C-alpha atoms as a PDB file:
ATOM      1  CA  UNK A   1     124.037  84.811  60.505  1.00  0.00           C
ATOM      2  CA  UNK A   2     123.456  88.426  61.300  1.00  0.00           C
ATOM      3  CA  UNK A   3     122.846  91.246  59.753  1.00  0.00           C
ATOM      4  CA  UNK A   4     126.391  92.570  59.498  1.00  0.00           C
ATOM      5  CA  UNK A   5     127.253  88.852  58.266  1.00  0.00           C
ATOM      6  CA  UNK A   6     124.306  88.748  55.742  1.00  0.00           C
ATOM      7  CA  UNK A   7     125.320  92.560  54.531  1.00  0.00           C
ATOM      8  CA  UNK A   8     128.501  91.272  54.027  1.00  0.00           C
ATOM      9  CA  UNK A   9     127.652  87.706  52.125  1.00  0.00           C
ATOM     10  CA  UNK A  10     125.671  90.388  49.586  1.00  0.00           C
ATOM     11  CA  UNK A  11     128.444  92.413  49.589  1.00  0.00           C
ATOM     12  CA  UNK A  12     130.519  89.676  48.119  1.00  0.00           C
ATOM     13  CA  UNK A  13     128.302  88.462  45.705  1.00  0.00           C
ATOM     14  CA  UNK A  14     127.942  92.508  43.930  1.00  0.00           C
ATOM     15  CA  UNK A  15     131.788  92.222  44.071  1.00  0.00           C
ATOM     16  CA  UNK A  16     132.225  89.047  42.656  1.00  0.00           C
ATOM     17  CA  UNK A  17     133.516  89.089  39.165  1.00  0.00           C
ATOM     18  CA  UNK A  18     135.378  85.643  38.925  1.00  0.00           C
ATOM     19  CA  UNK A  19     133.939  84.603  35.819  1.00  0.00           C
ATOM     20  CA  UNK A  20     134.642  87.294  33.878  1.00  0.00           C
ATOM     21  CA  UNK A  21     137.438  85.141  31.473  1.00  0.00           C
ATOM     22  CA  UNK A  22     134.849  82.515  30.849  1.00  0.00           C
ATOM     23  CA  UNK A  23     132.290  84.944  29.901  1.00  0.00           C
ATOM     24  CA  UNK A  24     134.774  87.623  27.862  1.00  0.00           C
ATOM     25  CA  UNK A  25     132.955  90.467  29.461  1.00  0.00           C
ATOM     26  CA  UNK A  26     132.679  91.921  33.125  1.00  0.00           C
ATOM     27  CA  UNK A  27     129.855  90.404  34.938  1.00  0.00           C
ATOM     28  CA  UNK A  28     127.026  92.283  36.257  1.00  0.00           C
ATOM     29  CA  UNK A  29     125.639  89.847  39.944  1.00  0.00           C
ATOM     30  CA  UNK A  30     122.204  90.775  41.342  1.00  0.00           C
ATOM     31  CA  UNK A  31     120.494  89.961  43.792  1.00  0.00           C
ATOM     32  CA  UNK A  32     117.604  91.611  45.791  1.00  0.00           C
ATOM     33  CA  UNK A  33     116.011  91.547  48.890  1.00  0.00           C
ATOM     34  CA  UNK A  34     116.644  91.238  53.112  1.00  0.00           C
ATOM     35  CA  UNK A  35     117.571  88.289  55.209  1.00  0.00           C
ATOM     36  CA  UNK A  36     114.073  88.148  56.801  1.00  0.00           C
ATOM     37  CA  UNK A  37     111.917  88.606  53.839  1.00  0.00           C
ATOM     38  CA  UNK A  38     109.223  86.506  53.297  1.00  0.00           C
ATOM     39  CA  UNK A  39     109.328  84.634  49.964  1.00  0.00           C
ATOM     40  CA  UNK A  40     112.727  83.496  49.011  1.00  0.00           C
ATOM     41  CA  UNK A  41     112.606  83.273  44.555  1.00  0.00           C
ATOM     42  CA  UNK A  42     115.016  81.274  43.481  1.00  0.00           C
ATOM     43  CA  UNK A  43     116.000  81.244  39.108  1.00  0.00           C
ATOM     44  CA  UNK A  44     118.104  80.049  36.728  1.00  0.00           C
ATOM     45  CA  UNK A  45     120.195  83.649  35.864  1.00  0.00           C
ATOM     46  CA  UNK A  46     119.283  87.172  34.958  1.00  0.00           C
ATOM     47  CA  UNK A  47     118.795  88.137  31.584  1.00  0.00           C
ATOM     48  CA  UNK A  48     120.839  90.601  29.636  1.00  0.00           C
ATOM     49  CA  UNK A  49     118.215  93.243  29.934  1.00  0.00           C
ATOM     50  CA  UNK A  50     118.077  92.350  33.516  1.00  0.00           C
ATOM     51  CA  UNK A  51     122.170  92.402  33.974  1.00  0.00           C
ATOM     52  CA  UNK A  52     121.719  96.124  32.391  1.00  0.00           C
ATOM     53  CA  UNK A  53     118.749  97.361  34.935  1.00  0.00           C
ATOM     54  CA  UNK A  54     120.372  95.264  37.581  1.00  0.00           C
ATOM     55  CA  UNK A  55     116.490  94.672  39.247  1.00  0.00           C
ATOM     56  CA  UNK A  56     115.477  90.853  38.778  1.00  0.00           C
ATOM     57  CA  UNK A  57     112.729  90.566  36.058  1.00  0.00           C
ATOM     58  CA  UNK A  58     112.533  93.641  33.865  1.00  0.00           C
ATOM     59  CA  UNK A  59     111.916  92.017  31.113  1.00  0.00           C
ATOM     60  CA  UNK A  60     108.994  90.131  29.310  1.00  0.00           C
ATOM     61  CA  UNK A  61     109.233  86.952  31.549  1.00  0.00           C
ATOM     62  CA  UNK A  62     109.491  89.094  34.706  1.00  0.00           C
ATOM     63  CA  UNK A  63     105.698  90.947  33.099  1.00  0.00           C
ATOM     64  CA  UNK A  64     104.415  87.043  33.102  1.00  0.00           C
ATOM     65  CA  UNK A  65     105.767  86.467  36.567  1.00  0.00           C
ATOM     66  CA  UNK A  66     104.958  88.829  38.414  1.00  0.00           C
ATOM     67  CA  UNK A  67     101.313  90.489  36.848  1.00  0.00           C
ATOM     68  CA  UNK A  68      99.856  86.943  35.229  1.00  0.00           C
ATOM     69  CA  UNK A  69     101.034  84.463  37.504  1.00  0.00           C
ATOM     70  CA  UNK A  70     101.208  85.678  40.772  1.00  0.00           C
ATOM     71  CA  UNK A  71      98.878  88.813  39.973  1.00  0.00           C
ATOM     72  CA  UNK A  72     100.956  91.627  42.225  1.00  0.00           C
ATOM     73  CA  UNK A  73     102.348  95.133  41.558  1.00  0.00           C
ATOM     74  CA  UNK A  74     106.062  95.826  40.979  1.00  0.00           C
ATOM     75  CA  UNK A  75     105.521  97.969  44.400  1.00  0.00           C
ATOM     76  CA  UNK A  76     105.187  93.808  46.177  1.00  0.00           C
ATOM     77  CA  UNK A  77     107.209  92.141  44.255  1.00  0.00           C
ATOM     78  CA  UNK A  78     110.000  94.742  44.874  1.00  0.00           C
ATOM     79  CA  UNK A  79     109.554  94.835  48.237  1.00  0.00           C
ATOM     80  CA  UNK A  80     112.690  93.518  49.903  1.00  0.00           C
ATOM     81  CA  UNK A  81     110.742  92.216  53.117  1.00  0.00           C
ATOM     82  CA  UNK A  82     108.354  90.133  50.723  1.00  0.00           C
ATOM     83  CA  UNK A  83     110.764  88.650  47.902  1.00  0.00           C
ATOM     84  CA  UNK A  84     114.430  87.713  48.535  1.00  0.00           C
ATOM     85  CA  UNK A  85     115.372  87.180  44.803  1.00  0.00           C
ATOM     86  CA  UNK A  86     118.386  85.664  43.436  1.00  0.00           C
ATOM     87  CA  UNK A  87     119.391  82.719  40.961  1.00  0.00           C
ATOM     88  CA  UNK A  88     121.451  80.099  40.674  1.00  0.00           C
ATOM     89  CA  UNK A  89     123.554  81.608  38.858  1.00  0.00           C
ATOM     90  CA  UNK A  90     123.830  86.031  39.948  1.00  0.00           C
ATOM     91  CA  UNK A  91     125.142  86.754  36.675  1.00  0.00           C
ATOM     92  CA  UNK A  92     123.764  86.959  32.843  1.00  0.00           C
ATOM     93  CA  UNK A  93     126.422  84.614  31.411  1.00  0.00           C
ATOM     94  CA  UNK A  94     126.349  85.650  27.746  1.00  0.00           C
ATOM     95  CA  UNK A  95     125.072  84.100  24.851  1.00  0.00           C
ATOM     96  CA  UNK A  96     126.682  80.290  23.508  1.00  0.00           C
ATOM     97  CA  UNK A  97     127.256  79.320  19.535  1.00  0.00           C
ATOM     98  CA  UNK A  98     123.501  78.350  18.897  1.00  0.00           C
ATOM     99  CA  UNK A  99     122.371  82.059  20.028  1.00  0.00           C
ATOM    100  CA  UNK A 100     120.940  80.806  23.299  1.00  0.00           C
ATOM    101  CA  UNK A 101     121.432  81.951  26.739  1.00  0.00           C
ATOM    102  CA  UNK A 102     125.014  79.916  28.149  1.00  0.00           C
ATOM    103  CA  UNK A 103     124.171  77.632  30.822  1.00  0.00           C
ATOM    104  CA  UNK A 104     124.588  79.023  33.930  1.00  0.00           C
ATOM    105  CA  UNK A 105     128.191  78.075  36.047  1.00  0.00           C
ATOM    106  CA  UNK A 106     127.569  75.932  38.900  1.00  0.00           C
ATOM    107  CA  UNK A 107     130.947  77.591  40.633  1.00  0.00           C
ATOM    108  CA  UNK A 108     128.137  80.529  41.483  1.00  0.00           C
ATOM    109  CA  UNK A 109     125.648  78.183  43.210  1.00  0.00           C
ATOM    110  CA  UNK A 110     128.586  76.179  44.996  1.00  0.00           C
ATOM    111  CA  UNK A 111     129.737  79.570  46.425  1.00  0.00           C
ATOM    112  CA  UNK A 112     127.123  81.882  46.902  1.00  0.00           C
ATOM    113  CA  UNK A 113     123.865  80.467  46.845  1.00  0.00           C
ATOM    114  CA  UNK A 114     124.024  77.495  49.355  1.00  0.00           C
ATOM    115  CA  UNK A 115     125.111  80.491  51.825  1.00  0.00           C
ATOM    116  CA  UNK A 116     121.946  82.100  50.532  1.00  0.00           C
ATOM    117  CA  UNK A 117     119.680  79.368  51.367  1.00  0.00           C
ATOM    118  CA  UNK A 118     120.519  78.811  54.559  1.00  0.00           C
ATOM    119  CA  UNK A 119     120.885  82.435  55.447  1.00  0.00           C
ATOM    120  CA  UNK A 120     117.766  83.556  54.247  1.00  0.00           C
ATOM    121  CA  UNK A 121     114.724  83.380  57.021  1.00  0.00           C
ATOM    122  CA  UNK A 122     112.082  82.611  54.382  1.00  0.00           C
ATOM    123  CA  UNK A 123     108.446  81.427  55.485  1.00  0.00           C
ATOM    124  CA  UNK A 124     108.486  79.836  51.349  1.00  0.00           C
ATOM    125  CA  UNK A 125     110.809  79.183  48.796  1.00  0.00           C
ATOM    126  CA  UNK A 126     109.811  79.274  44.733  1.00  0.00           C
ATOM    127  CA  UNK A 127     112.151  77.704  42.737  1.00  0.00           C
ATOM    128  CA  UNK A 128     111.601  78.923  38.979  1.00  0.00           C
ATOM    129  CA  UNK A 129     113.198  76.903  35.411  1.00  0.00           C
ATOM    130  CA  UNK A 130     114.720  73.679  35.217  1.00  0.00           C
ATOM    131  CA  UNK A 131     117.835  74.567  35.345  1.00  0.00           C
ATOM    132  CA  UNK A 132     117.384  75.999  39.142  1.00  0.00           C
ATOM    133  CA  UNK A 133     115.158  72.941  39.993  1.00  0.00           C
ATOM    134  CA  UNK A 134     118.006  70.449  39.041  1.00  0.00           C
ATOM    135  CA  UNK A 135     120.574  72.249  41.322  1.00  0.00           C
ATOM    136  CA  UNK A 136     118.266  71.964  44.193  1.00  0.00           C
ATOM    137  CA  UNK A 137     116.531  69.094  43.594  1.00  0.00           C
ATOM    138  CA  UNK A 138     119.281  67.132  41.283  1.00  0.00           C
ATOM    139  CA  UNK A 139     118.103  63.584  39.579  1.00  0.00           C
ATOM    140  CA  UNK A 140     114.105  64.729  40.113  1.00  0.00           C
ATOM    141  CA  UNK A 141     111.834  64.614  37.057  1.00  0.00           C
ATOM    142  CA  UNK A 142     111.038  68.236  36.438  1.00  0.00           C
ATOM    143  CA  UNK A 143     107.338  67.482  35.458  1.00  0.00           C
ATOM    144  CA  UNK A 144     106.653  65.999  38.623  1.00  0.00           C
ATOM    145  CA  UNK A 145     108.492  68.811  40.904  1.00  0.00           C
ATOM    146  CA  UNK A 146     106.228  71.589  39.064  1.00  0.00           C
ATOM    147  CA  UNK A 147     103.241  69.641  40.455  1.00  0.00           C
ATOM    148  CA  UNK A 148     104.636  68.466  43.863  1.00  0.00           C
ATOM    149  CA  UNK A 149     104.888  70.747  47.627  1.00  0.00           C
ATOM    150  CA  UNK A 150     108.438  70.194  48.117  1.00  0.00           C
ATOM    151  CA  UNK A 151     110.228  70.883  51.297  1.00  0.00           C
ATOM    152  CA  UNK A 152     113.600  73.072  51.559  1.00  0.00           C
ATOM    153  CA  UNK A 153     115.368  73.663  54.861  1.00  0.00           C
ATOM    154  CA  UNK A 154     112.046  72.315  56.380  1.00  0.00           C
ATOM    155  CA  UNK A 155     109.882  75.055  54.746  1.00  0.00           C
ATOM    156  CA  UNK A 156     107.539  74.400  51.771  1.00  0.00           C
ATOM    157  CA  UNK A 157     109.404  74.520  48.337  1.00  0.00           C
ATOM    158  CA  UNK A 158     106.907  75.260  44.866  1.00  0.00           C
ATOM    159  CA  UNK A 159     108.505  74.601  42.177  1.00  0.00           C
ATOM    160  CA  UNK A 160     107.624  77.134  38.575  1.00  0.00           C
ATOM    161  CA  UNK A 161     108.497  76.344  34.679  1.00  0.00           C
ATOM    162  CA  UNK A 162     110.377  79.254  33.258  1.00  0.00           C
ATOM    163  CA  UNK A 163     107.873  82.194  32.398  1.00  0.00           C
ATOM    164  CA  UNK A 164     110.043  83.119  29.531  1.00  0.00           C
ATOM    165  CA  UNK A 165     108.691  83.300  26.110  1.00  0.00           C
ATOM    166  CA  UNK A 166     110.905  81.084  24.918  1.00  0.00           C
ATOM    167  CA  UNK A 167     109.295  77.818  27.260  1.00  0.00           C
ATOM    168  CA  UNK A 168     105.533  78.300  25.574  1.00  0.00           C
ATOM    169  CA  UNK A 169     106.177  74.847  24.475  1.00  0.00           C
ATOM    170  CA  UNK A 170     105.856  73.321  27.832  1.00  0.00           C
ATOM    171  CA  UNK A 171     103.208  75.216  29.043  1.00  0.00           C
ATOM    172  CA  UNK A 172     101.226  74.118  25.786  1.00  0.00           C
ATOM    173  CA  UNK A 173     101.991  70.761  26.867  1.00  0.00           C
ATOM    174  CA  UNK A 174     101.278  70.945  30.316  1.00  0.00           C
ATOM    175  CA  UNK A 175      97.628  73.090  30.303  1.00  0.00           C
ATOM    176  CA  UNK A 176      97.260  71.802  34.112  1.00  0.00           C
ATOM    177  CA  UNK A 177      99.879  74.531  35.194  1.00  0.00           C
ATOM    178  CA  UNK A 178      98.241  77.059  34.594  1.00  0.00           C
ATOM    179  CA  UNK A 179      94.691  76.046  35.463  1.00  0.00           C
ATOM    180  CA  UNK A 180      94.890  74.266  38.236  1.00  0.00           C
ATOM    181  CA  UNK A 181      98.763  74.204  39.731  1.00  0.00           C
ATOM    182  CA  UNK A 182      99.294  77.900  39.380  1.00  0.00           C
ATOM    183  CA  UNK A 183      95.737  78.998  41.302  1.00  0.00           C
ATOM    184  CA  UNK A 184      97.110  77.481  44.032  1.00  0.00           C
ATOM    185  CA  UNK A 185     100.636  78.719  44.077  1.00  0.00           C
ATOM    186  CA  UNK A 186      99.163  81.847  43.817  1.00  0.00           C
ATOM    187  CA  UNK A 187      97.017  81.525  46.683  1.00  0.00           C
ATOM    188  CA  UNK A 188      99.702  80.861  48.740  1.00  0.00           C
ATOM    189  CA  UNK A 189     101.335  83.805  47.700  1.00  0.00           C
ATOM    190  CA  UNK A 190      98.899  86.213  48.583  1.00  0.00           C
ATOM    191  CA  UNK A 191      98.333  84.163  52.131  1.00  0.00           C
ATOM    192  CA  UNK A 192     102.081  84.769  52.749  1.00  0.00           C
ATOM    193  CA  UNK A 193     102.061  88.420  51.552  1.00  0.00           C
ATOM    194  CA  UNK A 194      98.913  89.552  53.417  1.00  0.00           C
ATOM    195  CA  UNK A 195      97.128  90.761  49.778  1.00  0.00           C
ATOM    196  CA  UNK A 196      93.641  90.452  49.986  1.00  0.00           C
ATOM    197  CA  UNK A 197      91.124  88.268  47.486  1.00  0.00           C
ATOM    198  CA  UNK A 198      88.700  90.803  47.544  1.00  0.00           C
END
């Protein structure tokens, strides 16, 4: 695909508003970041505060992503040739009866972001949340994906738990995330993106 195609596929996706019955309000897509960028992030859907700023993680989970975990400025992250960002669902579906986030509709992954993944010229992909993992990876044990180098189109595939407040549950019961998996993701990270240890 080139770049006119790609500018169009994006163009598209800001356009698309074809679940705005299902959600009862007009939906707000984003996605972020160029065709040849380095790091393709791939989560479950933006927030609300994130469907209102329309930048990927400005809110508290994006602060744990981006300065804990991977340990980079908003000036990297943001940078469209490092990060491609988008989720598997583009849209912050609303809330359902229990006062949760509604799942995210697989109608956006079907359409959009298959064309995404294989138009994207990534050197890694990160796949962040369950949700995400099980379109990608359907039927694998979550647990084990978090811990395993996957491959994805060929290129290496790591695989995140949601940073959200809302998942400290898991990381309580899974310590060896974030003190021994997560070094390492990081690592790679920095090796992609050129940032120095020093």
């Amino acid at each position: 695909m080139n770049n006119t195609d790609f500018d169009t596929l994006i163009s598209s996706i800001l356009s698309c508003r074809h679940c705005a019955e299902t959600f009862g309000f007009t939906p707000s897509p984003v996605v972020w970041g160029n065709k040849d960028a380095k790091i393709m992030h791939i989560s479950q859907a933006p927030s609300k505060t994130v469907s209102q700023s329309l930048q990927p993680f400005t809110d508290k989970s994006g602060q744990k992503l981006k300065y804990q975990w991977y340990d980079i400025t908003d000036e990297i992250f943001y940078d469209k040739d490092n990060f491609y960002i988008t989720s598997v669902s583009h849209c912050y579906p609303g809330k359902n009866k229990h006062g949760g986030d509604r799942l995210p509709p697989k109608l956006c992954f079907d359409r959009w972001v298959k064309k995404e993944i294989e138009t994207v010229n990534c050197e890694l992909y990160i796949i962040v949340g369950s949700h995400a993992a099980g379109r990608i990876f359907p039927k694998k044990d979550f647990g084990e994906l978090v811990f395993t180098d996957m491959t994805l189109n060929d290129r290496k595939c790591l695989i995140l738990p949601h940073p959200s407040p809302l998942n400290r549950r898991w990381l309580a019961e899974n310590p060896e995330f974030e003190e021994k998996r997560l070094p390492y993701i990081r690592n790679i990270i920095h090796d992609i993106l050129n940032i120095s240890k020093e």
